[in-house]
Coordinates of C-alpha atoms in Angstrom, one line a residue:
M1 CA 4.5 -9.0 -32.2
P2 CA 7.6 -10.0 -33.9
G3 CA 8.5 -13.1 -32.5
P4 CA 12.9 -13.4 -31.5
T5 CA 16.1 -13.1 -33.9
P6 CA 18.6 -17.0 -33.0
Q7 CA 20.3 -14.5 -31.1
D8 CA 17.1 -13.1 -28.6
I9 CA 16.6 -17.0 -28.1
A10 CA 20.7 -17.9 -27.6
T11 CA 20.5 -15.0 -25.6
D12 CA 17.7 -15.8 -23.4
A13 CA 18.1 -19.6 -23.1
R14 CA 22.0 -18.1 -21.9
S15 CA 20.1 -16.1 -19.0
I16 CA 18.0 -18.5 -18.6
A17 CA 20.5 -21.2 -17.3
A18 CA 22.8 -18.7 -15.9
E19 CA 19.4 -18.1 -13.4
A20 CA 19.0 -21.9 -13.1
K21 CA 23.0 -22.2 -11.8
T22 CA 22.7 -19.9 -9.5
A23 CA 19.3 -21.2 -7.9
D24 CA 21.0 -24.7 -8.0
A25 CA 17.3 -25.3 -9.9
G26 CA 17.6 -29.1 -12.0
R27 CA 15.4 -28.3 -14.5
I28 CA 13.8 -25.3 -15.4
T29 CA 9.3 -25.2 -16.9
F30 CA 7.7 -23.4 -19.0
L31 CA 4.3 -22.8 -19.4
A32 CA 3.0 -22.3 -22.7
E33 CA -0.3 -21.7 -24.1
G34 CA -1.7 -22.9 -20.6
K35 CA 0.8 -25.7 -20.9
F36 CA 4.1 -26.2 -19.2
V37 CA 7.5 -27.6 -21.6
F38 CA 10.1 -29.5 -18.5
S39 CA 13.5 -28.5 -19.2
P40 CA 17.2 -29.9 -18.1
V41 CA 19.5 -26.5 -17.5
D42 CA 21.3 -27.1 -20.3
E43 CA 21.1 -23.9 -22.9
V44 CA 20.8 -25.8 -25.9
V45 CA 17.4 -27.8 -24.3
I46 CA 16.4 -24.5 -23.3
A47 CA 17.1 -22.7 -27.5
S48 CA 14.9 -25.2 -28.3
V49 CA 12.1 -25.5 -26.2
L50 CA 12.0 -21.6 -26.7
A51 CA 12.5 -22.0 -30.4
T52 CA 9.4 -23.7 -30.6
S53 CA 7.2 -23.3 -28.0
R54 CA 8.0 -19.9 -26.9
P55 CA 7.1 -19.6 -23.5
Q56 CA 5.5 -17.0 -22.9
R57 CA 6.6 -17.8 -18.2
Y58 CA 9.4 -19.6 -16.4
K59 CA 10.4 -20.6 -12.6
F60 CA 12.2 -23.1 -11.6
Q61 CA 12.3 -26.1 -10.0
I62 CA 14.2 -29.0 -7.4
E63 CA 13.6 -32.5 -7.0
V64 CA 12.9 -33.8 -3.0
D65 CA 12.0 -36.9 -1.7
G66 CA 11.1 -37.8 -5.8
R67 CA 8.9 -34.3 -6.2
W68 CA 9.6 -31.8 -8.1
V69 CA 9.0 -28.7 -5.7
D70 CA 9.7 -24.4 -6.9
N71 CA 12.6 -23.3 -6.5
S72 CA 11.1 -19.3 -7.7
R73 CA 8.5 -17.8 -8.5
Y74 CA 7.3 -17.2 -12.5
N75 CA 9.1 -15.6 -14.3
V76 CA 7.7 -14.0 -18.7
L77 CA 9.4 -14.2 -21.2
D78 CA 8.6 -11.5 -24.2
A79 CA 5.6 -9.7 -21.8
S80 CA 5.8 -6.1 -23.4
T81 CA 3.1 -5.3 -21.8
S82 CA 3.2 -6.3 -18.1
V83 CA 7.2 -5.2 -18.6
L84 CA 6.8 -1.3 -19.6
D85 CA 4.1 -1.3 -17.4
A86 CA 5.8 -2.6 -14.7
L87 CA 7.7 0.6 -16.1
R88 CA 6.2 3.5 -16.4
E89 CA 4.8 2.5 -12.8
G90 CA 8.2 3.2 -12.0
D91 CA 8.3 -0.9 -10.8
L92 CA 11.8 -1.2 -10.7
L93 CA 12.6 -4.0 -9.6
T94 CA 9.9 -6.2 -11.3
V95 CA 11.4 -4.7 -14.7
A96 CA 15.4 -5.5 -13.5
D97 CA 13.8 -9.7 -12.8
Q98 CA 13.0 -9.9 -16.6
P99 CA 15.4 -11.3 -19.4
I100 CA 17.0 -7.7 -20.3
A101 CA 17.0 -8.9 -23.4
S102 CA 13.2 -10.1 -23.2
V103 CA 12.7 -6.5 -21.6
G104 CA 15.1 -4.9 -25.4
R105 CA 12.3 -6.3 -27.8
A106 CA 9.2 -5.4 -26.6
A107 CA 11.0 -1.8 -26.5
A108 CA 11.6 -2.5 -29.8
A109 CA 8.0 -3.9 -30.7
E110 CA 6.1 -0.8 -29.3
P111 CA 8.1 2.0 -29.2
R112 CA 5.1 3.5 -28.8
V113 CA 4.3 2.0 -25.4
F114 CA 7.0 1.6 -23.7
A115 CA 7.6 5.9 -24.4
T116 CA 5.3 6.6 -22.7
A117 CA 6.5 4.1 -20.0
L118 CA 9.4 6.3 -19.7
R119 CA 7.8 8.6 -19.5
G120 CA 6.1 7.4 -16.4
L121 CA 9.6 5.8 -14.1
S122 CA 10.6 10.4 -14.9
R123 CA 7.5 11.0 -13.2
H124 CA 7.7 8.8 -10.6
L125 CA 11.6 9.2 -10.5
G126 CA 10.8 12.8 -10.0
E127 CA 8.7 12.1 -7.0
R128 CA 10.2 9.7 -5.1
L129 CA 14.0 12.3 -5.0
A130 CA 11.1 14.7 -3.4
K131 CA 10.5 12.4 -0.7
D132 CA 14.2 11.3 -0.3
P133 CA 17.3 13.6 -2.3
T134 CA 20.1 11.1 -2.5
T135 CA 21.1 8.3 -4.1
A136 CA 19.7 5.3 -3.3
I137 CA 17.0 6.8 -5.7
T138 CA 19.0 7.9 -8.5
Q139 CA 20.8 4.7 -8.0
P140 CA 18.1 2.1 -8.7
A141 CA 16.9 4.1 -11.5
L142 CA 20.4 4.5 -13.6
R143 CA 21.0 0.2 -13.2
V144 CA 17.5 -0.3 -15.3
L145 CA 18.4 2.7 -17.2
D146 CA 21.8 1.2 -17.9
S147 CA 21.3 -2.2 -18.7
L148 CA 17.9 -1.0 -21.4
S149 CA 20.8 1.0 -23.1
A150 CA 22.7 -2.2 -23.8
V151 CA 20.0 -3.7 -25.7
H152 CA 17.7 -0.8 -26.9
D153 CA 18.6 3.0 -27.9
N154 CA 16.8 6.1 -28.9
A155 CA 16.4 9.1 -27.9
N156 CA 13.6 9.3 -25.2
L157 CA 16.2 7.0 -23.9
R158 CA 19.2 8.7 -24.4
Y159 CA 17.8 11.9 -23.0
L160 CA 16.6 9.8 -19.9
R161 CA 19.5 7.2 -18.8
A162 CA 21.5 11.0 -19.1
T163 CA 19.0 12.6 -17.3
A164 CA 19.0 10.0 -15.0
D165 CA 23.6 10.3 -14.5
L166 CA 23.7 13.7 -13.2
L167 CA 21.0 14.0 -11.3
D168 CA 22.6 10.5 -9.3
S169 CA 25.8 12.9 -9.2
I170 CA 24.2 16.1 -7.5
A171 CA 22.4 13.6 -5.4
G172 CA 22.9 14.3 -1.4
K173 CA 24.9 17.2 -0.7
P174 CA 25.3 18.8 -3.5
L175 CA 21.9 18.8 -3.8
K176 CA 20.7 19.9 -0.4
G177 CA 23.5 22.4 -0.4
L178 CA 21.4 23.6 -2.8
L179 CA 18.3 23.8 -2.4
E180 CA 19.5 25.6 1.3
G181 CA 20.8 28.4 -1.0
R182 CA 24.3 28.0 0.0
D183 CA 26.7 28.0 -4.0
Q184 CA 25.8 26.5 -6.5
G185 CA 29.7 25.3 -7.2
E186 CA 29.6 21.7 -5.6
A187 CA 26.7 21.0 -7.4
I188 CA 28.0 22.4 -10.6
A189 CA 31.8 20.5 -10.3
S190 CA 30.0 17.0 -9.3
A191 CA 26.9 17.6 -12.4
M192 CA 30.8 18.8 -14.7
T193 CA 32.8 15.3 -13.4
R194 CA 30.2 13.2 -14.6
M195 CA 30.0 14.4 -17.7
D196 CA 33.9 14.6 -17.8
E197 CA 33.7 10.7 -17.2
G198 CA 30.3 9.5 -19.0
A199 CA 31.2 11.9 -22.4
A200 CA 29.2 9.6 -24.3
H201 CA 26.3 10.0 -23.3
F202 CA 25.8 13.6 -23.7
S203 CA 27.7 13.8 -26.7
T204 CA 24.6 13.0 -28.8
V205 CA 22.2 15.4 -28.9
E206 CA 19.9 14.2 -26.4
G207 CA 22.5 14.1 -23.8
K208 CA 22.9 18.0 -24.7
I209 CA 18.9 18.3 -23.9
A210 CA 19.4 16.9 -20.6
A211 CA 22.5 18.3 -19.6
S212 CA 21.3 21.5 -20.1
N213 CA 18.1 21.6 -19.0
V214 CA 19.8 20.0 -15.6
L215 CA 22.9 22.3 -15.6
G216 CA 19.6 25.6 -15.9
K217 CA 17.9 24.5 -12.6
I218 CA 21.7 24.9 -10.6
H219 CA 22.2 28.1 -12.2
S220 CA 18.3 29.1 -10.9
M221 CA 18.7 28.8 -7.9
C222 CA 21.3 31.7 -7.4
D223 CA 21.9 33.4 -11.4
R224 CA 18.9 34.0 -13.5
E225 CA 21.2 34.8 -16.6
L226 CA 23.5 31.7 -16.9
A227 CA 20.2 30.1 -16.4
V228 CA 19.1 32.1 -19.1
S229 CA 22.0 30.7 -21.4
Q230 CA 21.8 26.6 -20.4
F231 CA 17.7 26.9 -21.1
R232 CA 17.6 29.3 -24.2
Q233 CA 20.6 25.7 -25.4
L234 CA 18.0 23.7 -25.1
R235 CA 15.2 25.0 -27.2
E236 CA 17.9 25.5 -29.7
L237 CA 18.2 21.7 -29.3
D238 CA 15.0 20.5 -28.4
T239 CA 13.8 20.0 -31.6
S240 CA 12.2 16.7 -32.0
G241 CA 9.7 18.3 -28.9
L242 CA 11.6 16.0 -26.6
I243 CA 11.3 17.5 -23.9
E244 CA 7.4 18.4 -24.3
H245 CA 7.1 14.6 -24.6
F246 CA 8.4 13.9 -20.9
Y247 CA 5.5 17.1 -19.6
V248 CA 7.6 17.3 -16.2
D249 CA 9.8 20.2 -17.6
T250 CA 8.1 22.4 -19.9
G251 CA 9.2 25.7 -18.1
A252 CA 12.1 25.2 -19.7
M253 CA 10.3 26.6 -22.6
T254 CA 9.9 29.7 -21.6
Y255 CA 12.4 30.4 -19.4
F256 CA 13.3 34.0 -19.7
A257 CA 15.8 36.5 -19.3
H258 CA 14.9 40.5 -18.7
G259 CA 16.3 40.6 -21.5
D260 CA 14.3 38.9 -23.3
I261 CA 11.1 41.2 -22.1
D262 CA 11.0 43.5 -25.0
A263 CA 7.8 46.7 -26.0
R264 CA 5.7 43.9 -27.4
A265 CA 5.3 42.4 -25.2
T266 CA 4.5 45.1 -22.0
D267 CA 1.9 46.6 -24.7
D268 CA 0.5 42.8 -25.3
A269 CA 0.0 43.3 -21.7
E270 CA -2.0 46.3 -21.3
Q271 CA -4.3 45.9 -24.3
I272 CA -5.2 41.7 -22.3
R273 CA -5.9 44.2 -19.6
A274 CA -7.6 46.5 -21.5
S275 CA -9.8 43.6 -23.1
I276 CA -11.7 42.1 -19.9
E277 CA -15.4 42.7 -19.5
P278 CA -17.1 42.6 -16.9
L279 CA -21.0 39.7 -17.5
D280 CA -22.9 41.9 -14.9
S281 CA -23.6 44.9 -13.6
Q282 CA -23.5 44.1 -9.9
R283 CA -21.6 45.5 -7.2
T284 CA -19.3 44.6 -5.2
R285 CA -20.6 43.4 -1.5
N286 CA -17.0 42.6 0.8
K287 CA -13.7 43.6 0.3
A288 CA -12.4 40.4 0.2
A289 CA -12.6 38.3 -3.5
V290 CA -11.4 35.3 -5.0
A291 CA -11.0 35.0 -8.2
I292 CA -10.6 32.4 -10.9
S293 CA -10.5 32.0 -14.6
M294 CA -10.6 29.5 -16.7
D295 CA -12.7 28.7 -20.7
P296 CA -16.3 27.6 -19.8
R297 CA -15.9 24.0 -20.5
F298 CA -13.7 23.3 -17.2
Y299 CA -15.7 26.7 -16.1
R300 CA -19.8 24.1 -16.5
I301 CA -17.1 21.3 -14.7
Y302 CA -17.0 23.2 -11.3
S303 CA -19.7 25.7 -11.7
P304 CA -21.5 23.8 -8.7
L305 CA -18.4 23.1 -6.2
L306 CA -18.4 27.3 -7.0
H307 CA -21.5 28.6 -6.8
Y308 CA -22.0 26.2 -4.1
Y309 CA -18.9 28.0 -2.3
A310 CA -20.2 31.3 -2.6
Q311 CA -23.1 30.7 -1.4
Q312 CA -22.2 29.6 1.7
L313 CA -19.4 32.5 2.4
P314 CA -21.6 36.3 1.8
A315 CA -18.7 37.7 3.2
V316 CA -16.3 36.8 0.2
D317 CA -17.0 37.4 -3.5
Y318 CA -16.2 34.9 -5.8
N319 CA -14.9 36.9 -9.7
I320 CA -15.8 33.8 -12.1
I321 CA -13.0 35.6 -15.7
L322 CA -14.4 33.3 -18.1
C323 CA -11.9 33.3 -21.7
G324 CA -14.3 33.3 -25.4
D325 CA -16.1 33.9 -27.8
P326 CA -18.9 36.6 -26.4
D327 CA -21.2 33.8 -27.8
G328 CA -19.8 31.2 -25.3
V329 CA -19.3 32.8 -22.2
D330 CA -22.3 33.9 -22.8
D331 CA -24.5 30.5 -22.7
V332 CA -22.5 30.1 -19.6
V333 CA -23.9 32.5 -17.6
A334 CA -27.6 31.9 -18.7
D335 CA -27.1 28.5 -17.5
S336 CA -24.9 29.4 -14.2
R337 CA -28.0 31.8 -13.4
D338 CA -30.5 28.8 -13.7
F339 CA -28.3 27.0 -11.2
V340 CA -28.3 29.5 -8.7
A341 CA -31.8 29.9 -9.0
A342 CA -32.3 26.0 -8.2
L343 CA -29.7 25.4 -5.0
D344 CA -32.1 27.8 -3.3
R345 CA -34.5 26.1 -4.1
M346 CA -32.9 22.3 -3.6
N347 CA -30.9 23.8 -0.2
H348 CA -32.6 27.2 1.2
S349 CA -29.8 28.9 1.9
G350 CA -30.2 32.2 -0.4
S351 CA -29.0 33.1 -3.7
S352 CA -26.1 33.8 -4.9
E353 CA -24.5 37.8 -4.5
N354 CA -21.9 37.6 -4.0
V355 CA -20.6 36.4 -7.8
H356 CA -19.0 38.7 -10.3
F357 CA -18.8 37.2 -14.3
Y358 CA -16.0 38.8 -16.6
R359 CA -14.8 37.8 -19.9
M360 CA -12.2 38.7 -21.1
P361 CA -11.2 37.7 -25.3
V362 CA -8.1 35.1 -26.1
P363 CA -5.8 37.4 -27.4
E364 CA -4.4 35.5 -31.6
Y365 CA -1.6 34.9 -30.3
A366 CA -1.6 33.2 -28.0
A367 CA 0.0 29.6 -28.6
E368 CA -1.8 27.6 -26.0
P369 CA -5.5 29.2 -25.6
K370 CA -5.6 26.2 -22.0
T371 CA -1.6 29.2 -20.9
F372 CA -4.3 31.5 -21.1
Y373 CA -7.1 30.5 -19.2
A374 CA -4.5 30.1 -16.4
S375 CA -2.6 32.9 -16.7
A376 CA -6.2 35.3 -17.2
R377 CA -7.1 36.0 -13.0
F378 CA -2.8 37.7 -13.2
F379 CA -4.1 39.9 -16.3
A380 CA -7.4 40.9 -14.3
A381 CA -5.4 41.9 -10.0
Q382 CA -5.2 45.7 -11.4
T383 CA -9.8 45.1 -12.3
M384 CA -10.2 43.0 -9.0
L385 CA -8.1 45.6 -7.2
E386 CA -9.6 48.4 -7.8
H387 CA -13.0 47.6 -5.9
Y388 CA -11.4 44.3 -3.7
E389 CA -8.9 45.2 -0.6
S390 CA -7.4 41.8 -0.9
V391 CA -7.5 39.1 -3.8
Y392 CA -7.4 36.1 -3.8
T393 CA -6.5 34.5 -7.3
M394 CA -7.0 31.1 -7.0
D395 CA -7.2 27.2 -9.5
A396 CA -10.9 26.4 -10.1
D397 CA -10.9 22.8 -9.1
L398 CA -9.3 22.9 -5.6
T399 CA -11.9 22.3 -2.2
T400 CA -11.4 22.9 1.5
D401 CA -12.8 20.6 4.4
I402 CA -13.2 23.5 7.0
D403 CA -13.8 27.3 6.8
P404 CA -11.4 29.6 5.1
Q405 CA -12.7 32.9 5.9
P406 CA -10.5 32.9 9.0
F407 CA -7.8 32.1 6.0
F408 CA -8.4 35.0 4.8
R409 CA -8.1 37.2 6.9
R410 CA -5.2 36.1 8.0
I411 CA -3.9 37.2 4.4
A412 CA -5.8 39.8 4.0
S413 CA -2.6 42.3 4.4
I414 CA -0.1 40.4 2.5
P415 CA 1.0 42.7 -0.8
F416 CA 1.4 39.0 -2.1
G417 CA 2.4 36.0 -2.2
T418 CA 2.0 31.8 -2.7
P419 CA 2.9 28.7 -1.6
H420 CA 6.5 28.0 -1.8
S421 CA 8.1 24.4 -3.1
I422 CA 10.6 22.9 -0.5
G423 CA 12.9 20.0 -1.6
F424 CA 13.6 18.5 -4.6
P425 CA 10.3 20.0 -6.4
A426 CA 12.2 23.6 -6.0
L427 CA 15.3 22.8 -7.8
S428 CA 13.4 23.0 -11.3
P429 CA 12.2 26.9 -11.1
W430 CA 8.4 26.7 -12.8
R431 CA 7.9 24.2 -9.8
R432 CA 9.2 26.2 -6.9
Y433 CA 6.3 28.8 -6.8
M434 CA 3.4 27.5 -6.9
A435 CA 0.3 29.8 -8.8
G436 CA -2.9 27.9 -7.6
N437 CA -2.9 30.4 -4.9
V438 CA -1.9 34.2 -5.2
P439 CA -3.1 36.4 -2.8
M440 CA -3.3 40.0 -3.3
N441 CA -3.3 43.2 -1.3
R442 CA -4.3 47.2 -2.8
R443 CA -0.2 48.2 -2.0
I444 CA 0.9 45.8 -4.7
L445 CA -0.6 47.9 -7.3
D446 CA 2.4 50.4 -6.1
T447 CA 5.2 48.3 -6.8
A448 CA 6.5 47.7 -11.0
L449 CA 6.2 43.8 -10.3
L450 CA 2.5 43.5 -11.6
D451 CA 3.5 45.4 -14.9
E452 CA 6.1 42.5 -15.3
L453 CA 4.7 39.9 -14.4
Q454 CA 2.0 40.2 -17.4
A455 CA 4.5 41.2 -19.6
Y456 CA 5.9 37.7 -19.0
L457 CA 3.2 35.7 -19.4
A458 CA 1.4 38.3 -22.5
Y459 CA 6.1 36.9 -23.9
G460 CA 5.8 33.3 -22.6
L461 CA 1.2 33.8 -24.1
R462 CA 3.5 32.6 -27.4
S463 CA 5.1 30.3 -27.4
K464 CA 3.8 26.7 -28.3
A465 CA 5.0 24.7 -25.0
S466 CA 4.1 27.5 -22.5
W467 CA 2.5 25.4 -19.8
M468 CA 3.4 26.1 -17.0
L469 CA 4.7 29.6 -17.9
D470 CA 2.5 30.8 -14.3
Q471 CA 4.6 28.7 -12.3
N472 CA 6.8 30.7 -15.2
A473 CA 6.1 34.0 -14.1
L474 CA 6.0 33.9 -11.0
A475 CA 9.5 33.2 -10.4
Y476 CA 11.0 36.6 -12.4
V477 CA 9.3 38.7 -10.4
I478 CA 9.8 37.1 -7.1
E479 CA 13.2 37.7 -8.0
R480 CA 13.2 41.1 -9.6
H481 CA 10.5 42.1 -5.9
P482 CA 11.2 39.5 -3.5
E483 CA 10.6 42.7 -0.3
H484 CA 7.5 42.5 -1.5
Y485 CA 7.0 38.7 -1.1
T486 CA 5.5 36.6 1.0
E487 CA 6.2 33.1 1.3
L488 CA 2.4 31.4 1.9
N489 CA 3.7 27.7 3.6
V490 CA 3.2 29.3 7.5
Y491 CA -0.9 30.8 6.8
K492 CA -1.7 26.6 6.4
R493 CA -4.2 27.4 3.2
P494 CA -7.6 25.2 3.5
F495 CA -7.5 24.5 -0.2
T496 CA -5.9 21.5 -2.0
P497 CA -7.0 19.5 -4.6
P498 CA -9.2 16.6 -4.5
K499 CA -8.4 12.8 -6.0
F500 CA -12.0 13.3 -7.5
R501 CA -11.3 16.0 -9.9
A502 CA -10.5 13.4 -12.9
V503 CA -13.9 11.6 -12.3
W504 CA -14.9 15.3 -12.7
E505 CA -13.3 15.5 -15.5
K506 CA -13.3 12.3 -17.1
N507 CA -18.3 12.6 -17.1
F508 CA -18.5 16.0 -19.1
R509 CA -19.6 15.4 -22.0
G510 CA -19.4 18.5 -23.1

């Protein structure tokens, strides 16, 4: 990391001297390369120590009965790693405790680490607002971002500062009313007032992107067309991948209006449906089924879990939809047969005859194959419902520690349902309806819902930044067909994503 400039040193010395006076310190103890360096509370002497010794830490001491005793804990000087780690973890108290010039230098010296740290702060801010959507959460973040903005300037910081400012403007009563389904007028008015008060923050490209994003979310609660106009403006402005970098709002890139879904998307959806190829001739055994789509790599990671559940639940068919080229899919299916036989030999619980495989090729125009892997199960819905009275489409990485069959029976009559997010996450339309657990039955075939869902997905597959497309598509069709939708929350679904899945995926060496 480059050394501090004379101006930096003078700023730090002035800041440390002011802190020492506030603490009534008698002297300052610096730690430099394992050695102590002492200084009176004097800006000139402090600056000399900073320039010559390059200390890493300092603390304040007072004299008591002829002995120097600590009057504070150690503070860190220019410790970029610890400061930026604290920022990434949302530890605002630690960041606020550092001399702001030091934090600014850390950001300038390690711009990539700083960018990652801001993304972490953004994530933690959202997580905390999910628990307490008030200014008690936004104000500390805004103070830290304001302090950072005074000593450092870059696009990510300008965007996050503007975003936090707007979230602060609607936190509390306006946000509560919005999420409870009342008119969005108060939230819009609060956001617009804040934008007028801080016009400089929202005149930059990054500020305009932040404004379009937050205003789009607010409008999405009541008016898709107004929301679309905001997100369309966001996409036009964001030429540097700002939204994609912060990840959590990538759904803004695939939020569309009904008029956007053209005839080509409808044709694409029909071709994808027609591309589904069964890979076995086994007859379906049950009235209820699970449908899971993934690529061969993800299947190899979770196949032991999936086949174990299938073996233990013979009254439910498991349909595995593998996305990819024929050779890769055929290889993994052959290995799965060997695994099923070995599982039976090991636990003497039977050979799973309730597992069926399908292949679905990835369309050439799909800009992000992973998005297609997640969406493929929805394109397979009609095929599944030709064989089963009810189908539960779900993520591959979900587990349960109770028998899910009573749950499957309770939801068997639901035409179409999803879990619904509660509180702050529901402000984002791409997080409003979760795609990991979606039951449906044959009655949905008598509606246009599945056709429209698939056309939306097909249209969005051409977008490079398409993660969360499936949840945007769910929000779209639920808005258009609320009479066919059932909120799944009240059914207490037994499936949850295990935290250990990160270890499984990390250890895979395929």
